[in-house]
Amino acid sequence: MAPKDLAAFAALLADETRAAFCLALLDGRAWTAGELARYAGVAPSTASEHLGKLVAGGLLAEERQGRHRYVRLADHGVAQLVEELAAHAALGPAPRPDSLKSAGIASAMARGRTCYDHLAGRLGTTITQAMTERGLLSQDTGFALTGRGAAWFEELGIELERKGRRPLVRSCLDRTERRPHLAGVAGAQLCRHALEAGWCVRIGSERAVKVTEEGERALTRLLGIAPGIFR
């Protein structure tokens, strides 16, 4: 890759509106251009211009249903790139919330949220640490699922079929906890199971998730996590 190509790619995220779009799309859903325009507080025409650049640059993929245009992050690799850049950008002092509402949203996101398609925040890092302490996950030389870990997923009825080049397990630096949480196929499937089994529910319009009473009982039984830690 030529230096000018790398500079051009980096420039795609060197704009606050385009960065806001990519952060919003970390929820794993497809958004319309209008929804993203309202989220970022820009005019629809401005949003369309920025989305065109992100699609052309390979960061976003688009699909059309009737007269609606939807966009999403292009793939898991783009989600990983955006989350890791966000984590490094958050290494400095956290900005003070400018309102009670924004403080509440920040607190909920720090307790538990989705990072594209896996669990993050205190919820994600606590589960990851508990899995490591119980010998289900090894962090000795990067993340690796142990034999006990594979059996644990199987007992829960969670399939870990690998598709494409996505790794089975991967470490993802959590931008609020400053510790790693579980990503990869296993992280995505565990998140899906947690939502489908009612261990967690989505709250608000952001990526925040809340652990239910049923989820507290399950996490205590399966991983020894103390109930109430995520309240």
Tab-separated table of C-alpha atoms in Angstrom:
chain	number	residue	atom	x	y	z
A	1	MET	CA	0.000	0.000	0.000
A	2	ALA	CA	1.286	3.460	-0.922
A	3	PRO	CA	1.523	6.112	1.836
A	4	LYS	CA	-1.087	8.238	0.056
A	5	ASP	CA	-3.542	5.309	0.131
A	6	LEU	CA	-3.103	4.853	3.884
A	7	ALA	CA	-3.510	8.591	4.419
A	8	ALA	CA	-6.693	8.606	2.331
A	9	PHE	CA	-8.120	5.684	4.300
A	10	ALA	CA	-7.283	7.312	7.650
A	11	ALA	CA	-8.944	10.521	6.456
A	12	LEU	CA	-12.263	8.687	6.239
A	13	LEU	CA	-12.466	8.701	10.041
A	14	ALA	CA	-10.817	12.095	10.454
A	15	ASP	CA	-14.205	13.787	10.412
A	16	GLU	CA	-16.502	14.036	13.428
A	17	THR	CA	-19.690	13.262	11.500
A	18	ARG	CA	-18.264	10.179	9.778
A	19	ALA	CA	-16.776	9.008	13.078
A	20	ALA	CA	-20.186	9.429	14.743
A	21	PHE	CA	-21.803	7.298	12.034
A	22	CYS	CA	-19.283	4.492	12.525
A	23	LEU	CA	-19.656	4.551	16.310
A	24	ALA	CA	-23.447	4.390	16.007
A	25	LEU	CA	-23.194	1.416	13.652
A	26	LEU	CA	-21.219	-0.527	16.261
A	27	ASP	CA	-24.630	-1.643	17.532
A	28	GLY	CA	-24.564	-4.171	14.684
A	29	ARG	CA	-27.783	-2.928	13.064
A	30	ALA	CA	-28.361	-1.424	9.650
A	31	TRP	CA	-29.428	2.245	9.815
A	32	THR	CA	-31.088	4.471	7.261
A	33	ALA	CA	-29.379	7.644	6.123
A	34	GLY	CA	-32.127	9.664	7.826
A	35	GLU	CA	-31.615	7.909	11.149
A	36	LEU	CA	-27.885	8.572	11.045
A	37	ALA	CA	-28.471	12.207	10.058
A	38	ARG	CA	-30.702	12.710	13.106
A	39	TYR	CA	-28.223	10.873	15.341
A	40	ALA	CA	-25.311	13.068	14.270
A	41	GLY	CA	-27.387	16.251	14.080
A	42	VAL	CA	-26.646	17.002	10.435
A	43	ALA	CA	-28.768	17.677	7.359
A	44	PRO	CA	-29.841	14.661	5.249
A	45	SER	CA	-27.824	15.966	2.295
A	46	THR	CA	-24.721	16.217	4.467
A	47	ALA	CA	-25.272	12.692	5.772
A	48	SER	CA	-25.616	11.312	2.236
A	49	GLU	CA	-22.351	12.936	1.192
A	50	HIS	CA	-20.459	11.451	4.143
A	51	LEU	CA	-22.069	8.028	3.727
A	52	GLY	CA	-21.026	7.982	0.083
A	53	LYS	CA	-17.401	8.473	1.108
A	54	LEU	CA	-17.577	5.742	3.766
A	55	VAL	CA	-19.147	3.262	1.349
A	56	ALA	CA	-16.644	4.076	-1.398
A	57	GLY	CA	-13.808	3.676	1.110
A	58	GLY	CA	-14.968	0.212	2.133
A	59	LEU	CA	-15.904	1.027	5.734
A	60	LEU	CA	-19.651	0.731	5.173
A	61	ALA	CA	-21.837	-1.505	3.037
A	62	GLU	CA	-25.224	-0.449	1.752
A	63	GLU	CA	-28.378	-2.246	0.732
A	64	ARG	CA	-31.709	-0.996	-0.542
A	65	GLN	CA	-35.191	-2.176	0.334
A	66	GLY	CA	-37.742	-0.377	-1.799
A	67	ARG	CA	-37.016	3.315	-1.552
A	68	HIS	CA	-35.085	2.956	1.698
A	69	ARG	CA	-31.299	2.900	1.782
A	70	TYR	CA	-29.659	1.085	4.682
A	71	VAL	CA	-26.005	1.124	5.674
A	72	ARG	CA	-24.013	-1.004	8.103
A	73	LEU	CA	-20.375	-1.609	8.940
A	74	ALA	CA	-18.829	-3.568	6.092
A	75	ASP	CA	-17.685	-6.526	8.198
A	76	HIS	CA	-16.337	-7.677	11.558
A	77	GLY	CA	-12.876	-6.374	10.681
A	78	VAL	CA	-14.191	-2.821	10.303
A	79	ALA	CA	-16.045	-3.135	13.620
A	80	GLN	CA	-12.819	-4.258	15.292
A	81	LEU	CA	-10.913	-1.338	13.764
A	82	VAL	CA	-13.466	1.254	14.906
A	83	GLU	CA	-13.724	-0.174	18.434
A	84	GLU	CA	-9.955	-0.345	18.890
A	85	LEU	CA	-9.489	3.200	17.607
A	86	ALA	CA	-12.220	4.331	20.018
A	87	ALA	CA	-10.476	2.515	22.871
A	88	HIS	CA	-7.153	4.211	22.131
A	89	ALA	CA	-8.869	7.588	21.776
A	90	ALA	CA	-10.388	7.084	25.241
A	91	LEU	CA	-7.028	6.588	26.972
A	92	GLY	CA	-7.027	10.197	28.136
A	93	PRO	CA	-9.261	11.689	30.839
A	94	ALA	CA	-12.930	10.984	30.216
A	95	PRO	CA	-14.930	14.103	29.284
A	96	ARG	CA	-17.434	15.281	31.880
A	97	PRO	CA	-21.091	14.666	30.889
A	98	ASP	CA	-22.837	17.913	29.955
A	99	SER	CA	-26.243	16.865	31.297
A	100	LEU	CA	-27.942	14.441	33.678
A	101	LYS	CA	-29.262	12.483	30.686
A	102	SER	CA	-25.836	12.088	29.096
A	103	ALA	CA	-24.396	11.053	32.478
A	104	GLY	CA	-27.061	8.346	32.771
A	105	ILE	CA	-26.372	7.077	29.248
A	106	ALA	CA	-22.617	6.985	29.886
A	107	SER	CA	-23.147	5.094	33.149
A	108	ALA	CA	-25.433	2.513	31.494
A	109	MET	CA	-22.998	2.028	28.600
A	110	ALA	CA	-20.113	1.520	31.022
A	111	ARG	CA	-22.056	-1.139	32.970
A	112	GLY	CA	-22.926	-3.177	29.911
A	113	ARG	CA	-23.246	-2.714	26.163
A	114	THR	CA	-22.766	-4.470	22.884
A	115	CYS	CA	-19.600	-3.906	20.874
A	116	TYR	CA	-20.895	-4.689	17.373
A	117	ASP	CA	-22.029	-8.252	18.167
A	118	HIS	CA	-20.332	-9.119	21.464
A	119	LEU	CA	-20.636	-7.973	25.079
A	120	ALA	CA	-18.558	-5.072	26.374
A	121	GLY	CA	-18.307	-2.730	29.341
A	122	ARG	CA	-18.145	-4.068	32.896
A	123	LEU	CA	-20.426	-6.919	31.819
A	124	GLY	CA	-18.112	-8.071	29.036
A	125	THR	CA	-14.855	-7.790	30.981
A	126	THR	CA	-16.307	-9.463	34.090
A	127	ILE	CA	-17.559	-12.433	32.071
A	128	THR	CA	-14.188	-12.665	30.306
A	129	GLN	CA	-12.284	-12.639	33.611
A	130	ALA	CA	-14.626	-15.219	35.157
A	131	MET	CA	-14.178	-17.512	32.146
A	132	THR	CA	-10.409	-17.180	32.487
A	133	GLU	CA	-10.420	-17.916	36.229
A	134	ARG	CA	-12.518	-21.058	35.624
A	135	GLY	CA	-10.172	-22.352	32.971
A	136	LEU	CA	-12.601	-21.851	30.084
A	137	LEU	CA	-10.459	-19.215	28.427
A	138	SER	CA	-6.686	-18.815	28.357
A	139	GLN	CA	-5.001	-15.425	28.159
A	140	ASP	CA	-1.413	-16.670	28.424
A	141	THR	CA	-0.385	-15.859	24.852
A	142	GLY	CA	-3.386	-14.075	23.466
A	143	PHE	CA	-6.915	-15.423	23.793
A	144	ALA	CA	-7.541	-19.153	23.325
A	145	LEU	CA	-10.570	-21.282	24.148
A	146	THR	CA	-9.597	-24.292	26.269
A	147	GLY	CA	-11.054	-27.785	25.992
A	148	ARG	CA	-13.155	-27.056	29.075
A	149	GLY	CA	-14.320	-23.855	27.422
A	150	ALA	CA	-15.408	-25.644	24.253
A	151	ALA	CA	-17.320	-28.180	26.373
A	152	TRP	CA	-18.925	-25.320	28.341
A	153	PHE	CA	-20.294	-23.730	25.176
A	154	GLU	CA	-21.546	-27.114	23.989
A	155	GLU	CA	-23.353	-27.744	27.291
A	156	LEU	CA	-25.128	-24.404	26.885
A	157	GLY	CA	-26.192	-25.375	23.378
A	158	ILE	CA	-24.135	-22.597	21.811
A	159	GLU	CA	-22.682	-23.538	18.424
A	160	LEU	CA	-19.241	-22.221	17.573
A	161	GLU	CA	-19.186	-22.781	13.850
A	162	ARG	CA	-16.508	-20.657	12.215
A	163	LYS	CA	-17.420	-18.898	8.992
A	164	GLY	CA	-14.882	-17.170	6.847
A	165	ARG	CA	-11.685	-15.848	8.397
A	166	ARG	CA	-13.133	-14.643	11.684
A	167	PRO	CA	-11.182	-16.091	14.653
A	168	LEU	CA	-12.893	-18.357	17.162
A	169	VAL	CA	-11.872	-16.083	20.037
A	170	ARG	CA	-10.235	-12.669	20.037
A	171	SER	CA	-9.260	-10.096	22.610
A	172	CYS	CA	-10.930	-6.694	22.215
A	173	LEU	CA	-9.690	-3.790	24.342
A	174	ASP	CA	-12.646	-2.339	26.239
A	175	ARG	CA	-12.650	1.441	25.947
A	176	THR	CA	-14.333	2.094	29.319
A	177	GLU	CA	-12.824	-0.696	31.452
A	178	ARG	CA	-9.355	-0.523	29.827
A	179	ARG	CA	-9.239	-4.334	29.989
A	180	PRO	CA	-9.952	-6.952	27.321
A	181	HIS	CA	-13.320	-8.519	26.666
A	182	LEU	CA	-14.138	-11.585	24.589
A	183	ALA	CA	-14.784	-11.103	20.870
A	184	GLY	CA	-14.617	-13.389	17.845
A	185	VAL	CA	-17.104	-16.161	17.037
A	186	ALA	CA	-17.370	-17.250	20.678
A	187	GLY	CA	-17.987	-13.704	21.901
A	188	ALA	CA	-20.656	-13.100	19.269
A	189	GLN	CA	-22.454	-16.371	19.964
A	190	LEU	CA	-22.354	-15.819	23.724
A	191	CYS	CA	-23.877	-12.356	23.271
A	192	ARG	CA	-26.592	-13.751	21.005
A	193	HIS	CA	-27.387	-16.481	23.541
A	194	ALA	CA	-27.493	-13.972	26.426
A	195	LEU	CA	-30.045	-11.828	24.586
A	196	GLU	CA	-32.162	-14.736	23.338
A	197	ALA	CA	-32.175	-16.455	26.749
A	198	GLY	CA	-33.234	-13.237	28.469
A	199	TRP	CA	-30.051	-12.845	30.480
A	200	CYS	CA	-29.746	-9.315	29.088
A	201	VAL	CA	-32.110	-6.832	27.494
A	202	ARG	CA	-31.350	-3.783	25.400
A	203	ILE	CA	-32.210	-0.442	26.972
A	204	GLY	CA	-32.543	3.039	25.522
A	205	SER	CA	-31.543	3.992	22.006
A	206	GLU	CA	-27.814	3.383	22.470
A	207	ARG	CA	-25.965	0.047	22.682
A	208	ALA	CA	-26.537	-0.348	26.414
A	209	VAL	CA	-27.789	-3.659	27.789
A	210	LYS	CA	-29.088	-4.494	31.259
A	211	VAL	CA	-28.616	-7.809	33.057
A	212	THR	CA	-31.967	-9.240	34.154
A	213	GLU	CA	-32.655	-11.160	37.362
A	214	GLU	CA	-32.651	-14.339	35.300
A	215	GLY	CA	-29.296	-13.298	33.868
A	216	GLU	CA	-27.869	-12.694	37.331
A	217	ARG	CA	-28.879	-16.209	38.403
A	218	ALA	CA	-27.405	-17.724	35.237
A	219	LEU	CA	-24.092	-15.871	35.532
A	220	THR	CA	-23.810	-16.814	39.212
A	221	ARG	CA	-24.537	-20.468	38.487
A	222	LEU	CA	-22.346	-20.751	35.405
A	223	LEU	CA	-19.443	-18.426	36.198
A	224	GLY	CA	-19.647	-17.611	39.896
A	225	ILE	CA	-20.306	-13.923	39.246
A	226	ALA	CA	-21.863	-12.250	42.283
A	227	PRO	CA	-25.459	-11.058	41.719
A	228	GLY	CA	-25.978	-7.312	41.718
A	229	ILE	CA	-22.510	-6.461	40.392
A	230	PHE	CA	-23.984	-4.885	37.250
A	231	ARG	CA	-26.619	-2.724	38.951
